[in-house]
Coordinates of C-alpha atoms and ligand atoms in Angstrom, one line a residue:
X1 CA 0.0 0.0 0.0
X2 CA 3.0 2.2 0.6
X3 CA 3.8 2.1 -3.1
X4 CA 0.2 3.2 -4.0
X5 CA 0.3 6.1 -1.5
X6 CA 3.7 7.2 -3.0
X7 CA 2.2 7.0 -6.5
X8 CA -0.8 9.1 -5.4
X9 CA 1.6 11.7 -3.9
X10 CA 3.7 11.9 -7.0
X11 CA 0.7 12.3 -9.2
X12 CA -0.8 15.0 -7.0
X13 CA 2.4 17.0 -6.9
X14 CA 3.1 17.3 -10.6
X15 CA 1.6 18.9 -13.6
X16 CA 1.4 16.5 -16.5
X17 CA 1.3 17.1 -20.2
X18 CA -1.4 14.4 -20.7
X19 CA -3.9 12.7 -18.4
X20 CA -5.5 9.6 -19.9
X21 CA -8.7 8.5 -18.3
X22 CA -9.5 4.8 -18.6
X23 CA -7.1 1.9 -18.2
X24 CA -8.3 -0.6 -20.8
X25 CA -6.7 -1.3 -24.2
X26 CA -7.4 2.1 -25.6
X27 CA -6.2 4.1 -22.6
X28 CA -3.1 2.0 -22.0
X29 CA -2.3 2.3 -25.8
X30 CA -2.7 6.1 -25.6
X31 CA -0.7 6.5 -22.4
X32 CA 2.2 4.4 -23.8
X33 CA 2.2 6.3 -27.1
X34 CA 2.2 9.7 -25.3
X35 CA 4.9 8.8 -22.8
X36 CA 7.2 7.3 -25.5
X37 CA 6.9 10.6 -27.4
X38 CA 8.3 12.4 -24.3
X39 CA 5.0 13.8 -23.0
X40 CA 4.7 13.5 -19.2
X41 CA 1.7 11.3 -18.9
X42 CA -0.6 9.9 -16.1
X43 CA -3.1 7.1 -16.6
X44 CA -6.1 6.7 -14.2
X45 CA -8.5 3.8 -14.2
X46 CA -11.8 3.7 -12.2
X47 CA -11.5 0.0 -11.4
X48 CA -8.7 -2.4 -12.1
X49 CA -6.7 -2.1 -15.3
X50 CA -8.6 -3.8 -18.1
X51 CA -11.5 -4.8 -15.9
X52 CA -13.9 -3.5 -18.6
X53 CA -14.3 -4.6 -22.2
X54 CA -10.6 -5.3 -22.6
X55 CA -10.8 -8.6 -20.8
X56 CA -14.2 -9.6 -22.4
X57 CA -12.8 -10.1 -25.9
X58 CA -12.7 -13.2 -28.0
X59 CA -9.0 -12.7 -27.6
X60 CA -8.3 -12.6 -31.4
X61 CA -5.7 -10.4 -33.0
X62 CA -7.5 -10.2 -36.3
X63 CA -8.7 -8.2 -39.3
X64 CA -12.1 -9.8 -39.0
X65 CA -13.3 -12.2 -41.7
X66 CA -16.9 -11.2 -41.1
X67 CA -16.0 -7.5 -41.6
X68 CA -14.3 -8.5 -44.8
X69 CA -17.4 -10.3 -46.0
X70 CA -19.5 -7.2 -45.1
X71 CA -17.0 -5.0 -46.9
X72 CA -17.4 -7.1 -50.1
X73 CA -21.2 -7.7 -49.9
X74 CA -22.1 -4.1 -48.9
X75 CA -19.2 -2.6 -51.1
X76 CA -18.3 -0.7 -47.9
X77 CA -14.9 1.0 -48.2
X78 CA -14.8 1.9 -44.5
X79 CA -15.1 -1.8 -43.5
X80 CA -12.4 -2.7 -46.0
X81 CA -10.0 -0.1 -44.7
X82 CA -10.6 -1.2 -41.1
X83 CA -9.8 -4.8 -42.0
X84 CA -6.6 -3.7 -43.8
X85 CA -5.5 -1.5 -40.9
X86 CA -6.3 -4.3 -38.4
X87 CA -4.3 -6.8 -40.4
X88 CA -1.3 -4.5 -40.3
X89 CA -1.7 -4.0 -36.6
X90 CA -2.0 -7.7 -36.1
X91 CA 1.6 -8.2 -37.1
X92 CA 2.8 -5.5 -34.8
X93 CA 0.9 -6.8 -31.8
X94 CA 2.3 -10.3 -32.3
X95 CA 5.8 -8.9 -32.8
X96 CA 5.9 -6.6 -29.8
X97 CA 4.7 -9.2 -27.2
X98 CA 5.5 -12.7 -28.6
X99 CA 5.0 -14.3 -25.2
X100 CA 1.4 -13.1 -25.1
X101 CA 0.4 -13.9 -28.6
X102 CA 0.4 -16.7 -31.1
X103 CA -0.7 -17.6 -34.6
X104 CA -3.6 -20.1 -34.7
X105 CA -5.3 -21.8 -37.7
X106 CA -9.0 -21.6 -38.1
X107 CA -11.1 -24.2 -39.9
X108 CA -14.3 -23.2 -41.8
X109 CA -16.2 -26.5 -42.3
X110 CA -17.7 -26.8 -45.8
X111 CA -20.7 -28.9 -46.8
X112 CA -20.9 -28.1 -50.5
X113 CA -18.4 -27.3 -53.3
X114 CA -20.0 -23.8 -53.5
X115 CA -19.1 -23.2 -49.8
X116 CA -15.6 -24.4 -50.4
X117 CA -15.2 -22.1 -53.3
X118 CA -16.8 -19.1 -51.6
X119 CA -15.0 -19.4 -48.3
X120 CA -11.7 -20.3 -50.1
X121 CA -11.9 -17.2 -52.2
X122 CA -12.7 -15.0 -49.2
X123 CA -9.7 -16.3 -47.3
X124 CA -7.4 -15.8 -50.3
X125 CA -8.6 -12.2 -50.3
X126 CA -7.8 -12.0 -46.5
X127 CA -4.3 -13.3 -47.3
X128 CA -4.0 -10.8 -50.1
X129 CA -5.0 -7.8 -47.9
X130 CA -2.6 -9.0 -45.2
X131 CA 0.2 -8.7 -47.7
X132 CA 3.6 -8.8 -45.9
X133 CA 1.7 -9.1 -42.6
X134 CA 0.3 -12.5 -43.6
X135 CA 0.8 -15.1 -40.9
X136 CA 0.2 -18.3 -42.9
X137 CA -1.4 -18.7 -46.3
X138 CA -4.9 -20.1 -46.3
X139 CA -5.5 -23.6 -47.8
X140 CA -8.2 -26.0 -48.8
X141 CA -8.5 -29.2 -46.8
X142 CA -10.2 -32.4 -48.0
X143 CA -12.8 -34.1 -45.8
X144 CA -10.1 -36.5 -44.4
X145 CA -7.6 -33.7 -43.8
X146 CA -10.3 -31.6 -42.0
X147 CA -11.3 -34.5 -39.7
X148 CA -7.7 -35.4 -39.0
X149 CA -7.0 -31.8 -38.1
X150 CA -10.1 -31.5 -36.0
X151 CA -11.5 -34.8 -34.9
X152 CA -14.3 -33.1 -33.0
X153 CA -15.9 -32.0 -36.3
X154 CA -19.3 -33.4 -37.2
X155 CA -18.5 -35.6 -40.3
X156 CA -22.0 -36.1 -41.9
X157 CA -22.1 -34.3 -45.3
X158 CA -18.8 -32.6 -44.6
X159 CA -16.8 -32.3 -47.9
X160 CA -13.8 -30.5 -46.5
X161 CA -12.7 -27.2 -44.9
X162 CA -11.0 -23.9 -45.6
X163 CA -8.1 -23.2 -43.2
X164 CA -6.8 -19.7 -42.6
X165 CA -4.6 -18.1 -39.9
X166 CA -5.2 -15.3 -37.5
X167 CA -3.6 -14.1 -34.2
X168 CA -4.7 -15.0 -30.6
X169 CA -3.6 -13.3 -27.4
X170 CA -3.9 -13.1 -23.7
X171 CA -6.0 -9.9 -23.3
X172 CA -5.6 -9.3 -19.6
X173 CA -1.8 -9.8 -19.6
X174 CA -1.4 -7.8 -22.8
X175 CA -3.1 -4.9 -21.0
X176 CA -0.9 -5.3 -18.0
X177 CA 2.2 -5.5 -20.2
X178 CA 1.1 -2.1 -21.8
X179 CA 0.7 -0.5 -18.4
X180 CA 4.0 -1.9 -17.1
X181 CA 5.8 -0.7 -20.3
X182 CA 4.3 2.7 -19.8
X183 CA 5.4 2.9 -16.2
X184 CA 8.9 1.6 -17.2
X185 CA 9.0 4.5 -19.7
X186 CA 8.4 7.0 -16.8
X187 CA 4.6 7.2 -16.8
X188 CA 2.4 7.2 -13.7
X189 CA -0.5 4.8 -13.5
X190 CA -3.2 4.4 -10.9
X191 CA -6.0 1.9 -10.8
X192 CA -9.1 2.3 -8.6
X193 CA -9.1 6.0 -9.4
X194 CA -12.2 7.4 -11.0
X195 CA -12.4 10.8 -12.7
X196 CA -15.5 12.5 -11.4
X197 CA -15.2 16.1 -12.5
X198 CA -13.0 18.5 -14.5
X199 CA -11.7 21.9 -13.6
X200 CA -11.5 24.5 -16.4
X201 CA -9.6 27.8 -16.9
X202 CA -11.2 31.1 -17.8
X203 CA -11.4 30.2 -21.5
X204 CA -13.2 26.9 -20.7
X205 CA -10.3 24.5 -21.4
X206 CA -9.8 21.5 -19.1
X207 CA -6.9 22.0 -16.7
X208 CA -7.5 19.5 -13.9
X209 CA -9.5 16.4 -13.1
X210 CA -10.9 15.4 -9.7
X211 CA -10.2 11.7 -9.2
X212 CA -11.9 9.7 -6.4
X213 CA -9.8 6.9 -4.8
X214 CA -12.0 3.8 -5.1
X215 CA -10.0 1.7 -2.7
X216 CA -9.9 4.1 0.3
X217 CA -11.6 7.4 1.1
X218 CA -10.0 10.4 -0.6
X219 CA -9.8 12.4 -3.8
X220 CA -6.9 13.9 -5.6
X221 CA -6.6 16.7 -8.2
X222 CA -4.6 15.9 -11.3
X223 CA -3.3 18.8 -13.2
X224 CA -2.6 18.4 -16.9
X225 CA -2.4 20.4 -20.1
X226 CA -4.5 17.9 -22.1
X227 CA -7.0 15.2 -21.2
X228 CA -7.8 12.0 -23.1
X229 CA -11.1 10.2 -22.6
X230 CA -10.5 6.5 -23.2
X231 CA -13.3 5.1 -21.2
X232 CA -14.7 2.7 -23.8
X233 CA -18.4 2.0 -23.5
X234 CA -18.6 4.8 -20.8
X235 CA -17.1 7.5 -23.0
X236 CA -20.4 9.5 -23.1
X237 CA -20.3 9.9 -19.3
X238 CA -16.8 11.5 -19.4
X239 CA -17.7 13.6 -22.5
X240 CA -20.6 14.9 -20.5
X241 CA -18.4 15.6 -17.4
X242 CA -16.5 18.0 -19.7
X243 CA -19.5 19.4 -21.6
X244 CA -22.9 18.8 -20.0
X245 CA -24.7 19.0 -23.3
X246 CA -22.4 16.8 -25.3
X247 CA -24.7 14.6 -27.5
X248 CA -24.6 10.8 -26.8
X249 CA -22.3 8.9 -29.3
X250 CA -22.0 5.4 -27.9
X251 CA -24.2 2.5 -28.8
X252 CA -22.8 -0.4 -26.7
X253 CA -23.8 -4.0 -27.2
X254 CA -23.2 -7.0 -24.9
X255 CA -21.1 -10.1 -25.8
X256 CA -20.7 -13.3 -23.8
X257 CA -18.3 -16.2 -23.9
X258 CA -18.2 -19.6 -22.3
X259 CA -15.3 -22.0 -21.7
X260 CA -15.2 -25.8 -21.8
X261 CA -12.5 -28.5 -21.2
X262 CA -10.5 -28.8 -24.5
X263 CA -11.4 -32.5 -24.9
X264 CA -11.3 -33.6 -28.6
X265 CA -10.1 -30.2 -29.9
X266 CA -6.5 -29.7 -31.0
X267 CA -4.6 -27.1 -29.1
X268 CA -3.6 -25.2 -32.2
X269 CA -6.8 -25.4 -34.4
X270 CA -10.0 -23.3 -34.0
X271 CA -13.4 -23.6 -35.5
X272 CA -15.2 -20.8 -37.3
X273 CA -19.0 -21.3 -37.4
X274 CA -19.7 -19.3 -40.6
X275 CA -23.5 -18.8 -40.1
X276 CA -25.5 -18.2 -37.0
X277 CA -29.2 -17.8 -36.6
X278 CA -28.7 -14.0 -36.3
X279 CA -26.4 -13.7 -39.3
X280 CA -23.0 -13.5 -37.7
X281 CA -20.0 -15.8 -37.1
X282 CA -19.0 -17.6 -33.9
X283 CA -15.7 -19.1 -32.9
X284 CA -14.7 -22.2 -30.8
X285 CA -11.0 -21.6 -30.0
X286 CA -8.5 -23.4 -27.9
X287 CA -7.3 -21.0 -25.2
X288 CA -4.9 -21.9 -22.4
X289 CA -6.1 -25.5 -22.3
X290 CA -9.8 -24.6 -22.6
X291 CA -12.2 -24.3 -25.4
X292 CA -13.4 -20.7 -25.7
X293 CA -16.8 -20.2 -27.4
X294 CA -18.2 -16.9 -28.4
X295 CA -19.6 -14.5 -28.8
X296 CA -23.2 -13.2 -28.6
X297 CA -24.2 -9.8 -29.8
X298 CA -27.2 -8.4 -28.0
X299 CA -28.5 -5.0 -26.9
X300 CA -27.1 -3.5 -23.7
X301 CA -29.2 -1.7 -21.1
X302 CA -27.2 0.8 -19.0
X303 CA -26.5 -0.7 -15.6
X304 CA -27.0 -4.2 -16.8
X305 CA -24.9 -6.8 -15.0
X306 CA -22.1 -8.1 -17.2
X307 CA -22.4 -11.9 -16.5
X308 CA -23.3 -14.8 -18.7
X309 CA -26.9 -15.9 -18.7
X310 CA -28.3 -19.4 -19.3
X311 CA -30.1 -18.1 -22.4
X312 CA -26.7 -17.0 -23.8
X313 CA -25.2 -20.4 -23.1
X314 CA -28.1 -22.1 -24.8
X315 CA -27.8 -19.8 -27.8
X316 CA -24.0 -20.4 -28.2
X317 CA -24.5 -24.2 -27.9
X318 CA -27.3 -24.0 -30.6
X319 CA -24.9 -22.4 -33.0
X320 CA -21.8 -24.6 -32.4
X321 CA -23.3 -28.0 -31.7
X322 CA -24.4 -28.8 -35.3
X323 CA -20.7 -28.6 -36.3
X324 CA -19.5 -31.0 -33.5
X325 CA -19.4 -34.8 -33.5
X326 CA -20.3 -34.9 -29.8
X327 CA -22.5 -32.0 -28.8
X328 CA -21.4 -29.9 -25.8
X329 CA -23.9 -29.4 -22.9
X330 CA -24.4 -26.5 -20.5
X331 CA -23.3 -28.6 -17.5
X332 CA -19.8 -28.9 -19.1
X333 CA -19.2 -25.2 -18.9
X334 CA -16.2 -24.4 -16.7
X335 CA -16.4 -20.6 -16.7
X336 CA -17.6 -17.7 -18.8
X337 CA -17.4 -13.9 -19.0
X338 CA -19.4 -11.1 -20.6
X339 CA -18.6 -7.5 -21.6
X340 CA -19.7 -4.5 -23.5
X341 CA -18.6 -3.5 -27.0
X342 CA -17.8 0.2 -27.2
X343 CA -19.5 0.8 -30.5
X344 CA -20.0 4.2 -31.9
X345 CA -23.6 5.0 -33.2
X346 CA -24.0 5.6 -36.9
X347 CA -26.9 7.4 -38.5
X348 CA -29.7 5.0 -39.6
X349 CA -28.1 1.9 -38.1
X350 CA -30.2 0.4 -35.3
X351 CA -28.8 -3.1 -35.2
X352 CA -25.5 -3.2 -33.2
X353 CA -24.4 -6.2 -35.3
X354 CA -24.3 -3.9 -38.3
X355 CA -22.2 -1.2 -36.6
X356 CA -18.6 -0.9 -37.9
X357 CA -16.0 -1.7 -35.3
X358 CA -14.1 1.4 -36.4
X359 CA -12.7 4.0 -34.0
X360 CA -13.1 7.8 -34.0
X361 CA -10.9 10.4 -32.4
X362 CA -13.2 13.2 -31.3
X363 CA -11.8 16.5 -30.3
X364 CA -13.9 19.0 -28.4
X365 CA -12.5 22.5 -29.3
X366 CA -14.5 24.2 -26.5
X367 CA -12.9 22.1 -23.7
X368 CA -9.8 20.6 -25.3
X369 CA -11.0 17.0 -24.4
X370 CA -9.9 14.4 -26.9
X371 CA -12.1 11.2 -26.8
X372 CA -11.1 8.0 -28.4
X373 CA -14.4 6.2 -29.3
X374 CA -15.0 2.7 -30.5
X375 CA -12.3 0.5 -32.0
X376 CA -11.0 -3.0 -31.4
X377 CA -8.2 -4.5 -29.3
X378 CA -6.3 -5.3 -32.4
X379 CA -6.1 -1.6 -33.4
X380 CA -5.4 -0.2 -29.9
X381 CA -1.9 0.8 -30.9
X382 CA -3.0 2.7 -34.0
X383 CA -5.8 4.3 -32.0
X384 CA -3.2 5.5 -29.4
X385 CA -1.1 7.0 -32.2
X386 CA -4.0 8.8 -33.8
X387 CA -5.2 10.1 -30.5
X388 CA -1.9 11.4 -29.4
X389 CA -1.3 13.0 -32.8
X390 CA -4.5 15.0 -32.0
X391 CA -3.3 15.8 -28.5
X392 CA 0.0 17.2 -29.8
X393 CA -1.9 19.3 -32.3
X394 CA -3.9 20.8 -29.4
X395 CA -0.8 21.3 -27.2
X396 CA 0.7 23.2 -30.2
X397 CA 4.2 22.3 -29.1
X398 CA 6.8 20.4 -31.1
X399 CA 5.5 17.3 -32.9
X400 CA 7.2 13.9 -32.3
X401 CA 6.4 10.7 -34.1
X402 CA 4.7 7.8 -32.5
X403 CA 7.3 5.2 -31.2
X404 CA 5.0 2.3 -30.4
X405 CA 5.4 0.5 -33.8
X406 CA 8.4 -1.5 -32.7
X407 CA 8.6 -0.9 -29.0
X408 CA 8.8 -4.3 -27.3
X409 CA 6.5 -4.7 -24.3
X410 CA 7.8 -5.7 -20.9
X411 CA 8.7 -9.4 -20.9
X412 CA 9.4 -9.7 -24.6
X413 CA 13.0 -8.6 -24.7
X414 CA 15.2 -11.7 -24.9
X415 CA 12.1 -13.9 -25.2
X416 CA 12.1 -17.0 -27.4
X417 CA 9.4 -19.6 -27.7
X418 CA 11.5 -22.1 -25.7
X419 CA 12.3 -19.6 -22.9
X420 CA 10.3 -21.8 -20.5
X421 CA 13.0 -24.5 -20.8
X422 CA 15.5 -22.0 -19.4
X423 CA 13.2 -21.2 -16.5
X424 CA 12.6 -24.9 -15.8
X425 CA 16.4 -25.5 -15.8
X426 CA 17.6 -22.5 -13.9
X427 CA 14.9 -22.5 -11.2
X428 CA 14.3 -26.3 -11.1
X429 CA 10.5 -25.9 -11.5
X430 CA 8.0 -28.3 -13.2
X431 CA 7.5 -27.9 -16.9
X432 CA 3.8 -26.8 -16.6
X433 CA 4.7 -24.0 -14.2
X434 CA 7.6 -22.9 -16.4
X435 CA 5.4 -22.8 -19.4
X436 CA 2.6 -21.0 -17.6
X437 CA 5.0 -18.3 -16.3
X438 CA 6.9 -17.9 -19.6
X439 CA 3.7 -17.3 -21.5
X440 CA 2.1 -15.0 -18.9
X441 CA 5.2 -12.8 -18.1
X442 CA 7.8 -13.5 -20.8
X443 CA 11.3 -12.8 -19.4
X444 CA 9.8 -11.0 -16.4
X445 CA 8.9 -14.5 -15.1
X446 CA 12.4 -14.7 -13.7
X447 CA 11.5 -11.9 -11.2
X448 CA 8.6 -14.1 -9.9
X449 CA 10.9 -17.1 -9.5
X450 CA 13.5 -15.0 -7.6
X451 CA 10.7 -14.3 -5.1
X452 CA 10.1 -18.0 -4.8
X453 CA 13.8 -18.7 -4.5
X454 CA 14.0 -16.3 -1.6
X455 CA 10.9 -17.7 0.2
X456 CA 10.2 -21.4 -0.6
X457 CA 6.6 -21.2 0.5
X458 CA 6.0 -18.9 -2.5
X459 CA 7.0 -21.7 -4.8
X460 CA 3.9 -23.7 -3.7
X461 CA 1.0 -23.9 -6.2
X462 CA -2.1 -21.8 -5.7
X463 CA -4.2 -25.0 -6.2
X464 CA -2.6 -28.4 -5.8
X465 CA -1.5 -29.9 -9.1
X466 CA -2.1 -26.7 -11.1
X467 CA 0.6 -24.5 -12.7
X468 CA 0.2 -21.0 -11.0
X469 CA 2.3 -20.4 -7.9
X470 CA 1.9 -18.2 -4.8
X471 CA 4.8 -15.9 -5.8
X472 CA 2.6 -14.6 -8.6
X473 CA 0.3 -13.1 -6.0
X474 CA 3.1 -11.3 -4.4
X475 CA 4.4 -10.0 -7.8
X476 CA 0.8 -9.0 -8.7
X477 CA 0.7 -6.7 -5.6
X478 CA 4.2 -5.4 -5.6
X479 CA 4.7 -4.8 -9.3
X480 CA 1.2 -4.9 -10.9
X481 CA -0.9 -2.9 -8.5
X482 CA -3.4 -5.7 -7.7
X483 CA -5.6 -4.9 -4.7
X484 CA -8.2 -7.6 -4.6
X485 CA -8.6 -11.4 -5.1
X486 CA -10.4 -10.8 -8.4
X487 CA -7.5 -8.5 -9.7
X488 CA -5.2 -11.5 -9.1
X489 CA -7.3 -14.4 -10.3
X490 CA -9.3 -12.8 -13.1
X491 CA -6.6 -10.6 -14.7
X492 CA -3.0 -11.1 -13.3
X493 CA -3.1 -14.9 -13.4
X494 CA -6.3 -15.8 -15.3
X495 CA -7.4 -18.7 -13.1
X496 CA -10.9 -17.4 -13.0
X497 CA -11.2 -17.7 -16.7
X498 CA -9.7 -21.2 -16.7
X499 CA -12.4 -22.4 -14.3
X500 CA -14.8 -21.1 -11.7
X501 CA -14.2 -24.0 -9.4
X502 CA -10.4 -23.4 -9.6
X503 CA -11.0 -19.8 -8.7
X504 CA -13.1 -20.7 -5.7
X505 CA -10.4 -23.1 -4.5
X506 CA -7.6 -20.6 -5.0
X507 CA -9.4 -17.6 -3.3
X508 CA -8.4 -18.4 0.4
X509 CA -4.8 -18.9 -0.6
X510 CA -4.7 -15.6 -2.6
X511 CA -6.4 -13.8 0.3
X512 CA -3.8 -15.1 2.8
X513 CA -1.0 -13.7 0.6
X514 CA -2.9 -10.4 0.1
X515 CA -3.3 -10.1 3.9
X516 CA 0.4 -10.2 4.3
X517 CA 1.2 -7.9 1.4
X518 CA -1.5 -5.3 2.0
X519 CA -1.6 -5.5 5.8
X520 CA -5.2 -6.7 5.9
X521 CA -6.8 -7.8 9.2
X522 CA -8.1 -11.4 9.7
X523 CA -11.6 -10.0 9.3
X524 CA -10.7 -8.2 6.0
X525 CA -9.2 -11.5 4.7
X526 CA -12.3 -13.4 5.6
X527 CA -14.7 -10.9 4.1
X528 CA -12.7 -10.7 0.9
X529 CA -12.9 -14.5 0.4
X530 CA -16.6 -14.5 1.2
X531 CA -17.4 -11.7 -1.2
X532 CA -15.3 -13.2 -4.0
X533 CA -16.8 -16.7 -3.6
X534 CA -20.3 -15.3 -3.5
X535 CA -19.6 -13.3 -6.7
X536 CA -18.5 -16.5 -8.5
X537 CA -21.6 -18.3 -7.1
X538 CA -23.7 -15.5 -8.5
X539 CA -22.2 -16.1 -11.9
X540 CA -22.9 -19.8 -11.6
X541 CA -26.5 -19.1 -10.7
X542 CA -26.9 -16.8 -13.7
X543 CA -25.5 -19.5 -15.9
X544 CA -27.9 -22.0 -14.3
X545 CA -25.1 -24.1 -12.8
X546 CA -24.5 -25.5 -9.3
X547 CA -20.9 -25.3 -7.9
X548 CA -20.8 -29.1 -7.4
X549 CA -21.9 -29.6 -11.0
X550 CA -18.7 -27.9 -12.4
X551 CA -16.6 -30.4 -14.2
X552 CA -13.1 -31.2 -13.0
X553 CA -10.2 -29.8 -14.9
X554 CA -7.3 -31.0 -17.0
X555 CA -3.9 -30.0 -15.7
X556 CA -2.9 -28.1 -18.8
X557 CA -3.0 -24.4 -18.2
X558 CA -0.5 -23.3 -20.8
X559 CA -0.7 -22.0 -24.3
X560 CA 1.2 -24.7 -26.3
X561 CA 2.9 -23.1 -29.2
X562 CA 1.9 -24.2 -32.7
Ligands
FAD1 C1 -17.6 -9.6 -26.5 C2 -16.5 -8.9 -27.1 C3 -15.6 -9.6 -27.9 C4 -14.5 -8.8 -28.5 N1 -13.6 -9.5 -29.2 C5 -12.5 -8.9 -29.7 C6 -11.5 -9.6 -30.4 O1 -11.5 -10.8 -30.4 N2 -10.5 -8.9 -30.9 C7 -10.4 -7.5 -30.9 O2 -9.5 -6.9 -31.5 N3 -11.4 -6.8 -30.2 C8 -12.4 -7.4 -29.6 N4 -13.3 -6.8 -28.9 C9 -13.2 -5.3 -28.8 C10 -12.3 -4.9 -27.7 O3 -12.4 -5.7 -26.6 C11 -12.6 -3.5 -27.3 O4 -12.7 -2.7 -28.4 C12 -11.5 -2.9 -26.3 O5 -11.3 -3.8 -25.3 C13 -12.0 -1.6 -25.8 O6 -11.1 -1.1 -24.9 P1 -11.3 0.3 -24.2 O7 -10.1 0.6 -23.5 O8 -11.8 1.3 -25.2 O9 -12.6 0.0 -23.2 P2 -12.5 -0.7 -21.8 O10 -11.7 -1.9 -21.8 O11 -13.9 -0.9 -21.4 O12 -11.8 0.4 -20.9 C14 -12.4 1.5 -20.5 C15 -12.0 1.7 -19.0 O13 -12.4 3.0 -18.6 C16 -12.7 2.9 -17.2 N5 -13.4 4.1 -16.8 C17 -14.7 4.4 -17.1 N6 -15.1 5.5 -16.6 C18 -14.0 6.0 -15.9 C19 -13.7 7.2 -15.2 N7 -14.7 8.1 -15.0 N8 -12.5 7.4 -14.7 C20 -11.5 6.5 -14.9 N9 -11.7 5.3 -15.6 C21 -12.9 5.1 -16.1 C22 -13.4 1.6 -17.1 O14 -13.3 1.1 -15.8 C23 -12.7 0.7 -18.1 O15 -11.7 -0.1 -17.5 C24 -14.4 -7.5 -28.3 C25 -15.3 -6.8 -27.4 C26 -16.3 -7.5 -26.8 C27 -17.2 -6.9 -25.8

């Protein structure tokens, strides 16, 4: 907690060039871009970093084959340009954090020669637009090749498949890596810090923000020459803090995902369901030893709880099961998550499925607020660049180019795909733990293992037989600003996504470490565990599942490299 207090004091005692509000993909991308250009930057996040949409993604680093299809069928140049930009960014995202990303092949099952021709042509176009950024060329598979590649496919009437490559990533860790890289470059970052009001000078320009500490009573004033609103689906709220009458721009929609044991699916091959009952596509993707299925796209009511409902599970299963040899059932679900897409409203478009996932940098000349609206995880870097270009224009000082193109994120320098072997050898740890740590932290994993080397109790697993270890909790608090059990399990380590039952098992162990690190009382520790477990149980109830009914888990928590 001392470190947090020191950060608060440093922030309160300085004037910054840029204050970025919102610590998801967009905000972290803007903050890193600004700091690397030499602008003194502070990043504030109302909850935990990436606790909003940025950990609710399908975890694809992609141009979007559906958006390409729409670009072609609707002759929509904006969609086309978005796909093209995202494919360029895909390559940069993979290159700047190789430990958090990978290439994965998707299979589109075909049941007629027309489908094979149609999807095959579409994927060749996707390859062509990727150009030099192409990951692997697409290819046509025969029926036998498709079934060999993915034995879980339903074989009746299958004539083959089209295979194409896209990127996959660990969204929570990528966001942490952006924040840590920003801090390493000299930026200041504070989570649990909500911007609640702005101060203005006599000409109406924003000069300060009032920020309420969400973890303990208190507020601080942040002084800055420019403010960036990167609050995703909540952008309208902050736009209206600056200008009460700012018209609403956001049109959010809800998306849910569910996870299953990976049984029968290859670790390096995903399924694209090309047609859903509501005219979209759905993915079934191996992710950290689980099968991730998503997503839904439904209207969002302000204030709606972001948890998966039983209806959404039933919907997802209805779309995927016709393509599977052994249908999945709701009682096999191990976990799930839901989030809000930060879509920007477009004139005449009422259906959120039809809204383009493009971003817009909005500059309010009256107050000087720059808002980054909409966008995708894949394009966060470019969005940061465009936003900070605008901010520099407003600051009217010397312009400096964006430096994020080839700036490696924390953990990627010196990283190689077999880095885990070095960890296993140097620190004498099991293969699974070495792989888990290497893929979550890259070369920064060594710092975690140094903690465990200094205190052997920290080398113990969080849950017996599973890969994560207790030293990760200490690291999460000391280096990554975690303050709650959920910060640790949902975002720093990811155990909550691997399985709700695992998370319930790990909660008391995490709380015991947090008590030591954060100086909690026994009562605080007990309350934290109860609150966390009841939150997970609430998710289970919404999904129509009982805690006892959760299936047991495989031991494989790591992203095996293809
Ligand atoms: C279901 C779903 C699937 C998706 N799949 C993909 C995918 O596979 N690939 C891809 O590229 N993109 C995907 N996306 C899109 C991507 O996740 C989002 O575009 C991206 O995460 C948005 O990031 P953001 O930072 O703008 O918003 P957020 O992550 O929501 O961050 C905004 C932050 O602002 C904070 N905040 C709000 N108000 C304040 C305040 N007053 N003060 C301080 N902080 C505040 C919030 O707490 C929040 O953390 C998906 C989105 C969804 C919902």
